[in-house]
GROMACS .gro file of C-alpha atoms in nm:
model
  496
    1MET     CA    1  -1.893  -2.138   1.619
    2ALA     CA    2  -1.631  -2.425   1.603
    3THR     CA    3  -1.336  -2.335   1.401
    4THR     CA    4  -1.377  -2.568   1.148
    5LEU     CA    5  -1.119  -2.606   0.785
    6ALA     CA    6  -1.389  -2.457   0.588
    7ASN     CA    7  -1.464  -2.123   0.865
    8ARG     CA    8  -1.072  -2.048   0.870
    9ARG     CA    9  -1.020  -2.117   0.441
   10ALA     CA   10  -1.332  -1.858   0.438
   11VAL     CA   11  -1.186  -1.602   0.681
   12LEU     CA   12  -0.882  -1.617   0.555
   13LEU     CA   13  -1.091  -1.479   0.206
   14LEU     CA   14  -1.267  -1.238   0.394
   15CYS     CA   15  -0.932  -1.059   0.516
   16GLY     CA   16  -0.747  -1.090   0.196
   17THR     CA   17  -0.996  -0.931  -0.002
   18THR     CA   18  -1.104  -0.701   0.244
   19ALA     CA   19  -0.728  -0.587   0.305
   20GLY     CA   20  -0.738  -0.559  -0.077
   21PHE     CA   21  -1.020  -0.270  -0.122
   22LEU     CA   22  -0.810  -0.108   0.123
   23LEU     CA   23  -0.505  -0.068  -0.054
   24LEU     CA   24  -0.707  -0.127  -0.415
   25ASP     CA   25  -0.812   0.280  -0.240
   26LEU     CA   26  -0.473   0.437  -0.259
   27HIS     CA   27  -0.469   0.434  -0.599
   28LYS     CA   28  -0.793   0.404  -0.749
   29VAL     CA   29  -0.930   0.762  -0.735
   30SER     CA   30  -0.637   0.772  -1.015
   31ILE     CA   31  -0.896   0.672  -1.217
   32ALA     CA   32  -1.131   0.989  -1.163
   33VAL     CA   33  -0.886   1.277  -1.152
   34PRO     CA   34  -0.967   1.411  -1.505
   35SER     CA   35  -1.349   1.387  -1.393
   36ILE     CA   36  -1.282   1.526  -1.031
   37GLU     CA   37  -1.084   1.808  -1.270
   38ARG     CA   38  -1.395   1.881  -1.467
   39ALA     CA   39  -1.662   1.892  -1.249
   40LEU     CA   40  -1.501   2.039  -0.894
   41ARG     CA   41  -1.227   2.217  -1.004
   42PRO     CA   42  -0.961   2.120  -0.751
   43GLY     CA   43  -0.584   2.180  -0.966
   44PRO     CA   44  -0.308   2.009  -0.822
   45ALA     CA   45  -0.360   2.126  -0.443
   46GLY     CA   46  -0.635   1.977  -0.427
   47ILE     CA   47  -0.594   1.697  -0.604
   48GLN     CA   48  -0.336   1.610  -0.378
   49LEU     CA   49  -0.530   1.659  -0.090
   50ILE     CA   50  -0.763   1.429  -0.189
   51GLN     CA   51  -0.527   1.173  -0.246
   52ALA     CA   52  -0.308   1.282   0.029
   53ALA     CA   53  -0.568   1.268   0.341
   54TYR     CA   54  -0.660   0.814   0.231
   55VAL     CA   55  -0.347   0.754   0.292
   56VAL     CA   56  -0.189   1.006   0.592
   57CYS     CA   57  -0.502   0.833   0.785
   58PHE     CA   58  -0.476   0.537   0.695
   59ALA     CA   59  -0.095   0.571   0.859
   60VAL     CA   60  -0.190   0.761   1.136
   61THR     CA   61  -0.421   0.544   1.274
   62LEU     CA   62  -0.270   0.184   1.205
   63VAL     CA   63   0.007   0.152   1.534
   64PRO     CA   64  -0.307   0.337   1.776
   65ALA     CA   65  -0.507   0.023   1.601
   66GLY     CA   66  -0.242  -0.289   1.618
   67ARG     CA   67  -0.241  -0.237   1.961
   68ILE     CA   68  -0.548  -0.159   2.079
   69GLY     CA   69  -0.661  -0.469   1.868
   70ASP     CA   70  -0.360  -0.715   1.996
   71ALA     CA   71  -0.470  -0.618   2.344
   72GLY     CA   72  -0.869  -0.841   2.285
   73ARG     CA   73  -1.014  -0.623   2.074
   74ARG     CA   74  -0.952  -0.696   1.689
   75LEU     CA   75  -1.324  -0.821   1.658
   76THR     CA   76  -1.466  -0.524   1.756
   77LEU     CA   77  -1.206  -0.233   1.582
   78ALA     CA   78  -1.303  -0.530   1.266
   79TYR     CA   79  -1.673  -0.390   1.266
   80ALA     CA   80  -1.664  -0.065   1.377
   81GLY     CA   81  -1.415  -0.029   1.094
   82MET     CA   82  -1.653  -0.220   0.784
   83TYR     CA   83  -1.918   0.087   0.944
   84LEU     CA   84  -1.629   0.315   0.938
   85TYR     CA   85  -1.567   0.248   0.595
   86LEU     CA   86  -1.956   0.165   0.496
   87ALA     CA   87  -2.057   0.570   0.610
   88ALA     CA   88  -1.760   0.707   0.483
   89SER     CA   89  -1.755   0.647   0.108
   90VAL     CA   90  -2.127   0.699   0.145
   91VAL     CA   91  -1.953   1.110   0.268
   92CYS     CA   92  -1.765   1.055  -0.073
   93ALA     CA   93  -2.066   0.930  -0.275
   94ILE     CA   94  -2.305   1.216  -0.279
   95ALA     CA   95  -1.993   1.502  -0.164
   96PRO     CA   96  -2.074   1.833  -0.330
   97THR     CA   97  -1.771   1.965  -0.352
   98ALA     CA   98  -1.396   1.869  -0.343
   99GLY     CA   99  -1.397   1.971   0.067
  100PHE     CA  100  -1.622   1.785   0.109
  101VAL     CA  101  -1.445   1.483  -0.034
  102ILE     CA  102  -1.110   1.558   0.055
  103ALA     CA  103  -1.302   1.513   0.491
  104GLY     CA  104  -1.469   1.163   0.314
  105ARG     CA  105  -1.170   1.014   0.237
  106ALA     CA  106  -0.939   1.116   0.577
  107LEU     CA  107  -1.270   0.851   0.684
  108LEU     CA  108  -1.226   0.624   0.512
  109GLY     CA  109  -0.884   0.667   0.535
  110VAL     CA  110  -0.966   0.637   0.908
  111ALA     CA  111  -1.168   0.370   0.822
  112ALA     CA  112  -0.877   0.136   0.671
  113GLY     CA  113  -0.646   0.214   0.949
  114LEU     CA  114  -0.903   0.033   1.176
  115LEU     CA  115  -0.915  -0.323   0.937
  116MET     CA  116  -0.566  -0.394   0.790
  117PRO     CA  117  -0.413  -0.470   1.058
  118GLN     CA  118  -0.681  -0.649   1.237
  119MET     CA  119  -0.723  -0.852   0.884
  120MET     CA  120  -0.381  -0.927   0.902
  121GLY     CA  121  -0.360  -0.958   1.299
  122ILE     CA  122  -0.653  -1.234   1.269
  123VAL     CA  123  -0.464  -1.421   0.982
  124GLN     CA  124  -0.150  -1.453   1.252
  125GLN     CA  125  -0.361  -1.546   1.513
  126MET     CA  126  -0.579  -1.862   1.255
  127PHE     CA  127  -0.236  -1.989   1.125
  128GLY     CA  128   0.069  -2.122   1.325
  129LYS     CA  129   0.371  -2.025   1.168
  130ALA     CA  130   0.387  -2.335   0.968
  131GLU     CA  131   0.115  -2.213   0.760
  132ARG     CA  132   0.113  -1.930   0.671
  133GLY     CA  133   0.389  -1.867   0.385
  134LYS     CA  134   0.089  -2.062   0.201
  135ALA     CA  135  -0.134  -1.836   0.416
  136PHE     CA  136  -0.022  -1.559   0.299
  137GLY     CA  137  -0.057  -1.647  -0.071
  138VAL     CA  138  -0.379  -1.735  -0.068
  139TYR     CA  139  -0.470  -1.358   0.141
  140GLY     CA  140  -0.221  -1.210  -0.122
  141MET     CA  141  -0.438  -1.312  -0.416
  142CYS     CA  142  -0.709  -1.235  -0.264
  143VAL     CA  143  -0.556  -0.881  -0.201
  144SER     CA  144  -0.449  -0.874  -0.591
  145LEU     CA  145  -0.747  -0.962  -0.784
  146ALA     CA  146  -0.958  -0.720  -0.536
  147THR     CA  147  -0.641  -0.463  -0.654
  148ALA     CA  148  -0.641  -0.550  -1.053
  149LEU     CA  149  -1.057  -0.587  -1.067
  150GLY     CA  150  -1.070  -0.280  -0.906
  151PRO     CA  151  -0.971   0.034  -1.138
  152SER     CA  152  -1.163  -0.150  -1.420
  153LEU     CA  153  -1.457  -0.128  -1.236
  154GLY     CA  154  -1.416   0.174  -1.153
  155GLY     CA  155  -1.355   0.312  -1.463
  156LEU     CA  156  -1.726   0.210  -1.618
  157LEU     CA  157  -1.890   0.302  -1.331
  158VAL     CA  158  -1.701   0.730  -1.376
  159THR     CA  159  -1.814   0.672  -1.811
  160THR     CA  160  -2.157   0.601  -1.652
  161PRO     CA  161  -2.329   0.933  -1.720
  162LEU     CA  162  -2.542   0.917  -1.404
  163LEU     CA  163  -2.266   0.899  -1.195
  164GLY     CA  164  -1.903   1.016  -1.271
  165TRP     CA  165  -1.683   1.074  -1.057
  166ARG     CA  166  -1.863   0.902  -0.815
  167GLY     CA  167  -1.849   0.616  -0.961
  168VAL     CA  168  -1.558   0.482  -0.734
  169PHE     CA  169  -1.665   0.564  -0.411
  170VAL     CA  170  -2.057   0.448  -0.566
  171MET     CA  171  -1.897   0.144  -0.596
  172ASN     CA  172  -1.744   0.120  -0.181
  173VAL     CA  173  -2.095   0.091  -0.070
  174PRO     CA  174  -2.169  -0.248  -0.193
  175VAL     CA  175  -1.785  -0.347  -0.134
  176GLY     CA  176  -1.910  -0.228   0.209
  177VAL     CA  177  -2.230  -0.431   0.259
  178ALA     CA  178  -2.085  -0.786   0.140
  179MET     CA  179  -1.799  -0.691   0.377
  180LEU     CA  180  -2.005  -0.665   0.705
  181VAL     CA  181  -2.250  -0.925   0.607
  182ALA     CA  182  -1.980  -1.134   0.629
  183ALA     CA  183  -1.760  -1.005   0.887
  184HIS     CA  184  -2.091  -1.081   1.103
  185THR     CA  185  -2.075  -1.469   0.953
  186LEU     CA  186  -1.747  -1.551   0.960
  187LEU     CA  187  -1.558  -1.340   1.242
  188PRO     CA  188  -1.755  -1.512   1.522
  189SER     CA  189  -1.534  -1.880   1.483
  190VAL     CA  190  -1.274  -1.682   1.516
  191GLY     CA  191  -1.387  -1.643   1.940
  192ARG     CA  192  -1.425  -1.368   2.094
  193ASP     CA  193  -1.273  -1.077   2.238
  194GLN     CA  194  -1.075  -1.111   2.503
  195GLY     CA  195  -0.882  -0.836   2.635
  196ASP     CA  196  -0.890  -0.669   2.947
  197ARG     CA  197  -1.080  -0.316   3.029
  198ARG     CA  198  -0.757  -0.179   3.069
  199ARG     CA  199  -0.671   0.088   2.844
  200PRO     CA  200  -0.428  -0.023   2.616
  201ASP     CA  201  -0.102   0.242   2.695
  202ILE     CA  202  -0.059   0.436   2.313
  203ASP     CA  203   0.245   0.676   2.296
  204VAL     CA  204  -0.013   0.945   2.189
  205ALA     CA  205   0.207   1.240   2.155
  206GLY     CA  206   0.485   0.982   1.986
  207LEU     CA  207   0.175   0.906   1.739
  208SER     CA  208   0.126   1.282   1.758
  209PHE     CA  209   0.493   1.358   1.662
  210VAL     CA  210   0.521   1.111   1.382
  211SER     CA  211   0.186   1.193   1.171
  212LEU     CA  212   0.229   1.571   1.218
  213ALA     CA  213   0.648   1.466   0.983
  214LEU     CA  214   0.415   1.263   0.759
  215VAL     CA  215   0.247   1.595   0.729
  216ALA     CA  216   0.539   1.854   0.703
  217LEU     CA  217   0.708   1.565   0.538
  218LEU     CA  218   0.384   1.667   0.250
  219VAL     CA  219   0.359   1.890   0.286
  220PRO     CA  220   0.601   2.096  -0.029
  221PHE     CA  221   0.587   1.840  -0.268
  222ILE     CA  222   0.135   1.913  -0.226
  223PHE     CA  223   0.193   2.266  -0.302
  224THR     CA  224   0.488   2.233  -0.530
  225THR     CA  225   0.184   2.344  -0.856
  226GLY     CA  226   0.373   2.488  -1.091
  227ARG     CA  227   0.176   2.807  -1.107
  228PRO     CA  228   0.363   3.080  -1.066
  229GLY     CA  229   0.200   3.154  -0.733
  230ASP     CA  230   0.341   2.842  -0.551
  231VAL     CA  231   0.543   2.996  -0.258
  232ASP     CA  232   0.885   2.902  -0.262
  233ALA     CA  233   0.848   2.889   0.123
  234ARG     CA  234   0.726   2.535   0.159
  235TRP     CA  235   0.955   2.324   0.181
  236LEU     CA  236   1.119   2.463   0.482
  237ALA     CA  237   0.860   2.295   0.591
  238LEU     CA  238   1.049   1.999   0.610
  239VAL     CA  239   1.249   2.135   0.874
  240PRO     CA  240   0.977   2.082   1.125
  241ALA     CA  241   0.896   1.766   1.010
  242ALA     CA  242   1.288   1.629   1.070
  243GLY     CA  243   1.203   1.814   1.373
  244LEU     CA  244   0.901   1.603   1.469
  245ALA     CA  245   1.084   1.305   1.366
  246ALA     CA  246   1.413   1.400   1.604
  247LEU     CA  247   1.121   1.417   1.854
  248PHE     CA  248   0.964   1.113   1.756
  249VAL     CA  249   1.242   0.922   1.795
  250ALA     CA  250   1.387   1.063   2.176
  251ARG     CA  251   1.034   1.032   2.303
  252SER     CA  252   1.066   0.622   2.186
  253ARG     CA  253   1.382   0.607   2.319
  254ARG     CA  254   1.242   0.674   2.643
  255ARG     CA  255   0.969   0.456   2.708
  256VAL     CA  256   1.119   0.134   2.626
  257ALA     CA  257   1.413   0.257   2.857
  258ALA     CA  258   1.104   0.297   3.027
  259GLY     CA  259   0.921   0.000   2.975
  260ARG     CA  260   0.684   0.117   2.755
  261SER     CA  261   0.514   0.086   2.438
  262GLY     CA  262   0.623   0.330   2.184
  263VAL     CA  263   0.514   0.382   1.860
  264ILE     CA  264   0.713   0.103   1.763
  265ASP     CA  265   0.837  -0.201   1.948
  266PRO     CA  266   1.179  -0.237   1.947
  267ASP     CA  267   1.204  -0.581   2.019
  268LEU     CA  268   1.029  -0.666   1.659
  269LEU     CA  269   1.210  -0.438   1.482
  270ARG     CA  270   1.519  -0.696   1.616
  271VAL     CA  271   1.336  -0.909   1.428
  272GLY     CA  272   1.589  -0.954   1.059
  273SER     CA  273   1.327  -1.063   0.868
  274PHE     CA  274   1.075  -0.803   0.998
  275ARG     CA  275   1.325  -0.528   0.973
  276ASN     CA  276   1.404  -0.610   0.607
  277GLY     CA  277   1.062  -0.615   0.487
  278VAL     CA  278   0.900  -0.271   0.583
  279LEU     CA  279   1.204  -0.131   0.394
  280VAL     CA  280   1.129  -0.312   0.117
  281SER     CA  281   0.795  -0.201   0.194
  282LEU     CA  282   0.879   0.163   0.261
  283THR     CA  283   1.068   0.186  -0.090
  284TRP     CA  284   0.843  -0.143  -0.333
  285PHE     CA  285   0.490   0.061  -0.212
  286ALA     CA  286   0.658   0.402  -0.308
  287ALA     CA  287   0.636   0.311  -0.650
  288GLY     CA  288   0.372   0.149  -0.828
  289PRO     CA  289   0.068   0.384  -0.760
  290GLY     CA  290   0.298   0.675  -0.922
  291PHE     CA  291   0.317   0.513  -1.272
  292ALA     CA  292  -0.054   0.425  -1.213
  293LEU     CA  293  -0.139   0.739  -1.177
  294GLY     CA  294   0.081   0.900  -1.447
  295LEU     CA  295  -0.101   0.604  -1.707
  296THR     CA  296  -0.391   0.616  -1.652
  297ILE     CA  297  -0.435   0.991  -1.668
  298TYR     CA  298  -0.193   1.025  -1.980
  299LEU     CA  299  -0.383   0.781  -2.174
  300GLN     CA  300  -0.771   0.936  -2.081
  301GLU     CA  301  -0.592   1.318  -2.173
  302ALA     CA  302  -0.356   1.278  -2.474
  303ARG     CA  303  -0.532   0.912  -2.551
  304GLY     CA  304  -0.818   0.993  -2.542
  305ILE     CA  305  -0.984   0.703  -2.427
  306THR     CA  306  -1.224   0.644  -2.137
  307PRO     CA  307  -1.202   0.556  -1.792
  308PHE     CA  308  -1.343   0.231  -1.871
  309LEU     CA  309  -1.045   0.208  -2.186
  310ALA     CA  310  -0.804   0.290  -1.896
  311GLY     CA  311  -0.897   0.073  -1.650
  312LEU     CA  312  -0.962  -0.234  -1.897
  313VAL     CA  313  -0.612  -0.152  -1.961
  314MET     CA  314  -0.474  -0.252  -1.656
  315LEU     CA  315  -0.686  -0.591  -1.621
  316PRO     CA  316  -0.456  -0.829  -1.762
  317SER     CA  317  -0.251  -0.769  -1.501
  318SER     CA  318  -0.492  -0.935  -1.222
  319ALA     CA  319  -0.462  -1.302  -1.376
  320THR     CA  320  -0.046  -1.320  -1.338
  321SER     CA  321  -0.113  -1.164  -1.040
  322VAL     CA  322  -0.290  -1.396  -0.871
  323LEU     CA  323  -0.053  -1.615  -1.041
  324GLY     CA  324   0.280  -1.469  -0.891
  325ALA     CA  325   0.104  -1.456  -0.507
  326TRP     CA  326   0.025  -1.820  -0.531
  327LEU     CA  327   0.393  -1.902  -0.697
  328GLY     CA  328   0.527  -1.634  -0.403
  329GLY     CA  329   0.290  -1.845  -0.152
  330ARG     CA  330   0.426  -2.185  -0.258
  331TYR     CA  331   0.778  -2.118  -0.307
  332VAL     CA  332   0.893  -1.838  -0.048
  333VAL     CA  333   1.034  -2.096   0.191
  334ARG     CA  334   1.289  -2.234  -0.121
  335LEU     CA  335   1.335  -1.910  -0.293
  336GLY     CA  336   1.292  -1.625  -0.029
  337ARG     CA  337   1.401  -1.288  -0.147
  338VAL     CA  338   1.534  -1.418  -0.530
  339LEU     CA  339   1.101  -1.420  -0.574
  340THR     CA  340   1.077  -1.026  -0.445
  341GLY     CA  341   1.379  -0.904  -0.692
  342THR     CA  342   1.289  -1.111  -0.927
  343GLY     CA  343   0.930  -0.957  -0.968
  344MET     CA  344   1.085  -0.623  -0.906
  345LEU     CA  345   1.271  -0.655  -1.252
  346LEU     CA  346   0.965  -0.740  -1.432
  347VAL     CA  347   0.815  -0.481  -1.304
  348LEU     CA  348   1.113  -0.272  -1.445
  349VAL     CA  349   1.083  -0.432  -1.747
  350SER     CA  350   0.790  -0.318  -1.846
  351THR     CA  351   0.787  -0.003  -1.669
  352LEU     CA  352   1.045   0.104  -1.939
  353ALA     CA  353   0.877  -0.092  -2.215
  354THR     CA  354   0.567   0.070  -2.112
  355LEU     CA  355   0.751   0.432  -2.168
  356ALA     CA  356   0.833   0.307  -2.500
  357VAL     CA  357   0.540   0.216  -2.611
  358LEU     CA  358   0.405   0.571  -2.503
  359HIS     CA  359   0.682   0.710  -2.745
  360SER     CA  360   0.652   0.528  -3.018
  361ASP     CA  361   0.448   0.569  -3.294
  362LEU     CA  362   0.229   0.374  -3.297
  363THR     CA  363  -0.203   0.456  -3.286
  364THR     CA  364  -0.396   0.446  -3.016
  365THR     CA  365  -0.484   0.072  -3.159
  366ALA     CA  366  -0.246  -0.045  -3.147
  367VAL     CA  367  -0.141   0.097  -2.750
  368LEU     CA  368  -0.397  -0.057  -2.648
  369VAL     CA  369  -0.305  -0.409  -2.711
  370CYS     CA  370   0.011  -0.370  -2.692
  371ILE     CA  371   0.036  -0.187  -2.303
  372PRO     CA  372  -0.152  -0.515  -2.167
  373ALA     CA  373   0.039  -0.717  -2.267
  374LEU     CA  374   0.324  -0.543  -2.093
  375GLN     CA  375   0.065  -0.513  -1.837
  376LEU     CA  376   0.115  -0.936  -1.794
  377VAL     CA  377   0.430  -0.924  -1.695
  378GLN     CA  378   0.381  -0.585  -1.505
  379GLY     CA  379   0.114  -0.830  -1.326
  380LEU     CA  380   0.304  -1.102  -1.242
  381GLY     CA  381   0.587  -0.928  -1.099
  382GLY     CA  382   0.385  -0.766  -0.848
  383GLY     CA  383   0.219  -1.044  -0.713
  384LEU     CA  384   0.601  -1.206  -0.708
  385VAL     CA  385   0.670  -0.918  -0.453
  386VAL     CA  386   0.375  -0.812  -0.227
  387SER     CA  387   0.350  -1.158  -0.094
  388PRO     CA  388   0.654  -1.296  -0.079
  389ASN     CA  389   0.700  -0.999   0.157
  390HIS     CA  390   0.411  -1.020   0.360
  391SER     CA  391   0.520  -1.391   0.419
  392MET     CA  392   0.903  -1.314   0.522
  393THR     CA  393   0.780  -0.994   0.651
  394LEU     CA  394   0.512  -1.174   0.917
  395MET     CA  395   0.674  -1.508   0.942
  396ASP     CA  396   0.877  -1.484   1.252
  397VAL     CA  397   0.640  -1.226   1.427
  398PRO     CA  398   0.467  -1.414   1.761
  399ALA     CA  399   0.052  -1.448   1.709
  400THR     CA  400   0.046  -1.234   1.953
  401GLN     CA  401   0.233  -0.971   1.813
  402GLY     CA  402  -0.001  -0.982   1.473
  403SER     CA  403  -0.184  -0.728   1.486
  404ALA     CA  404   0.125  -0.451   1.612
  405ALA     CA  405   0.360  -0.611   1.330
  406SER     CA  406   0.115  -0.559   1.052
  407ALA     CA  407   0.074  -0.170   1.218
  408ILE     CA  408   0.464  -0.104   1.188
  409GLY     CA  409   0.443  -0.225   0.811
  410GLN     CA  410   0.124  -0.127   0.711
  411LEU     CA  411   0.272   0.213   0.811
  412GLY     CA  412   0.527   0.179   0.664
  413GLN     CA  413   0.387   0.136   0.308
  414ARG     CA  414   0.139   0.406   0.404
  415ILE     CA  415   0.454   0.623   0.441
  416SER     CA  416   0.592   0.516   0.111
  417ASN     CA  417   0.244   0.523  -0.087
  418SER     CA  418   0.217   0.872   0.043
  419MET     CA  419   0.532   0.929  -0.095
  420GLY     CA  420   0.570   0.797  -0.407
  421VAL     CA  421   0.219   0.895  -0.490
  422ALA     CA  422   0.309   1.329  -0.374
  423THR     CA  423   0.673   1.322  -0.590
  424ALA     CA  424   0.487   1.146  -0.878
  425SER     CA  425   0.201   1.316  -0.883
  426MET     CA  426   0.456   1.694  -0.801
  427ALA     CA  427   0.664   1.598  -1.097
  428TYR     CA  428   0.368   1.476  -1.344
  429TYR     CA  429   0.172   1.831  -1.221
  430SER     CA  430   0.405   2.059  -1.239
  431THR     CA  431   0.495   2.046  -1.607
  432ILE     CA  432   0.138   2.047  -1.709
  433TYR     CA  433   0.052   2.376  -1.504
  434SER     CA  434   0.404   2.544  -1.556
  435ALA     CA  435   0.368   2.527  -1.918
  436GLY     CA  436   0.010   2.694  -1.805
  437PHE     CA  437  -0.203   2.439  -1.952
  438SER     CA  438  -0.459   2.211  -1.662
  439LEU     CA  439  -0.502   1.854  -1.721
  440THR     CA  440  -0.818   1.880  -1.914
  441ASP     CA  441  -0.663   2.087  -2.166
  442ALA     CA  442  -0.255   2.095  -2.175
  443PRO     CA  443  -0.112   1.945  -2.526
  444SER     CA  444  -0.063   1.569  -2.577
  445ALA     CA  445   0.356   1.606  -2.582
  446LEU     CA  446   0.284   1.793  -2.267
  447HIS     CA  447   0.104   1.498  -2.128
  448ARG     CA  448   0.384   1.244  -2.212
  449ASP     CA  449   0.676   1.444  -2.104
  450ALA     CA  450   0.466   1.438  -1.770
  451LEU     CA  451   0.422   1.097  -1.717
  452ASP     CA  452   0.812   1.029  -1.801
  453ARG     CA  453   0.920   1.275  -1.559
  454ALA     CA  454   0.627   1.041  -1.293
  455THR     CA  455   0.839   0.733  -1.394
  456VAL     CA  456   1.172   0.864  -1.312
  457VAL     CA  457   1.066   0.913  -1.037
  458ALA     CA  458   0.898   0.584  -0.989
  459SER     CA  459   1.121   0.432  -1.199
  460LEU     CA  460   1.371   0.563  -0.874
  461PHE     CA  461   1.184   0.397  -0.568
  462LEU     CA  462   1.203   0.053  -0.722
  463CYS     CA  463   1.504   0.021  -0.794
  464ALA     CA  464   1.579   0.173  -0.375
  465ALA     CA  465   1.347  -0.148  -0.374
  466LEU     CA  466   1.590  -0.392  -0.538
  467VAL     CA  467   1.900  -0.261  -0.338
  468VAL     CA  468   1.703  -0.323  -0.050
  469VAL     CA  469   1.639  -0.675  -0.162
  470LEU     CA  470   2.005  -0.709  -0.263
  471VAL     CA  471   2.133  -0.711   0.111
  472ASP     CA  472   1.833  -0.882   0.220
  473LEU     CA  473   1.945  -1.206   0.029
  474ARG     CA  474   2.294  -1.095   0.156
  475ARG     CA  475   2.171  -1.156   0.537
  476GLN     CA  476   1.994  -1.462   0.447
  477SER     CA  477   2.315  -1.684   0.287
  478ARG     CA  478   2.403  -1.602   0.631
  479VAL     CA  479   2.176  -1.761   0.774
  480ARG     CA  480   2.132  -2.014   0.593
  481ALA     CA  481   2.536  -2.034   0.574
  482PRO     CA  482   2.604  -2.399   0.780
  483ALA     CA  483   2.834  -2.264   1.073
  484PRO     CA  484   3.247  -2.390   1.035
  485VAL     CA  485   3.372  -2.642   1.180
  486LYS     CA  486   3.645  -2.630   1.272
  487PRO     CA  487   3.998  -2.848   1.303
  488VAL     CA  488   4.073  -3.093   1.479
  489ALA     CA  489   4.442  -3.071   1.656
  490ARG     CA  490   4.699  -3.337   1.550
  491ASP     CA  491   4.808  -3.372   1.924
  492THR     CA  492   4.441  -3.467   1.992
  493LEU     CA  493   4.394  -3.705   1.771
  494SER     CA  494   4.722  -3.928   1.840
  495ALA     CA  495   4.598  -3.887   2.188
  496ARG     CA  496   4.231  -4.050   2.068
   0.00000   0.00000   0.00000
């Protein structure tokens, strides 16, 4: 099939939308947390595991999937990921216990890890360097739209008596079917897989070290519930986490010195735009999910609104996030990090303003008017961050390394997501459970205190992201600054 302009645009929309739904699964479960707590009684640690299983498996699958994709197996992994996404969604939707939900979420994470680097790698492959800014602008618009619309639809399905909490997973089934149909229709235009029969050189041991380090890092946060039974020794898990991280770094250096590939390609990290883009992701993506989690639980349990309305409150951000992504793609070459810095400031202001509204004496009806208005600002800011950061992170990366680069970037994002959700959840849940209540019976004032603490955690990550942006702005200014003109000696002039 010839790769026409229409084909390329359709494939771009497919890749962006697929990525959007994969990222949506990071936080859409938040809308169903109170319903899951009532139905399955998983407790704070169980809820954390439902959220963490997806993120951790997503993270650890990304790098090998990116390597295999770059070795010429992008389409094979894309199809495999879509079929697994569909099957895992069915497992979650029919799960009889919290344990089955955790297992299904882990499979969903593996599917996401297979898919995400291929989606970004395909965009890298189909669009040249000069076109990537606009291409990733469209990609970011699709991501923003999918992630913004998802909570509303998920909340509507959770509200239906027939589905309840299962609704957030049932919605994945038609999405998975649609993705498969579109993929089999459009992806042949990308070309056939061209990889050789040799197995890609993947550092399995290094990947195991970084995966176990991530799990050990999350353990103390997941199991900090605020209940009297919390084991103080849980914080000792940070010791093996540090040791495993050190082993990972040492092994990666040895493999690179021996001329073999590592989990992280050091050549890519030498690209300034790529390195700083990953650092932005490491901080920015820890901020949003934690606040969204706290806000959706607070609105349902403290203000008594339905999951559908809680999701609908987030809906106005969809229009402005798409607008922000479009503006970001259009002006990223001209403005660079100014766009992401502006977006982060908008998000910080809207977050603090939302908290001020919830601390006021406004009625629930007035709150449901004010928060969507602030979500317009939140969505615009988020769009200005995500789309330009995608473009600036991958703009200077060779097309042949597109999947590996996107895998490294996504690994940083998933580590950031997992830390953001784990720390904000710990702050929220431990406030509730340490007072002797559960999410479903705590007084509204206690829920507000819990939201305050979760917001502080999210805001600290956001401020760290702003610092990284300022550092990168200095780098960009040095790159763009013209070289100083050396003065010409007078005797040289007289000689002429």
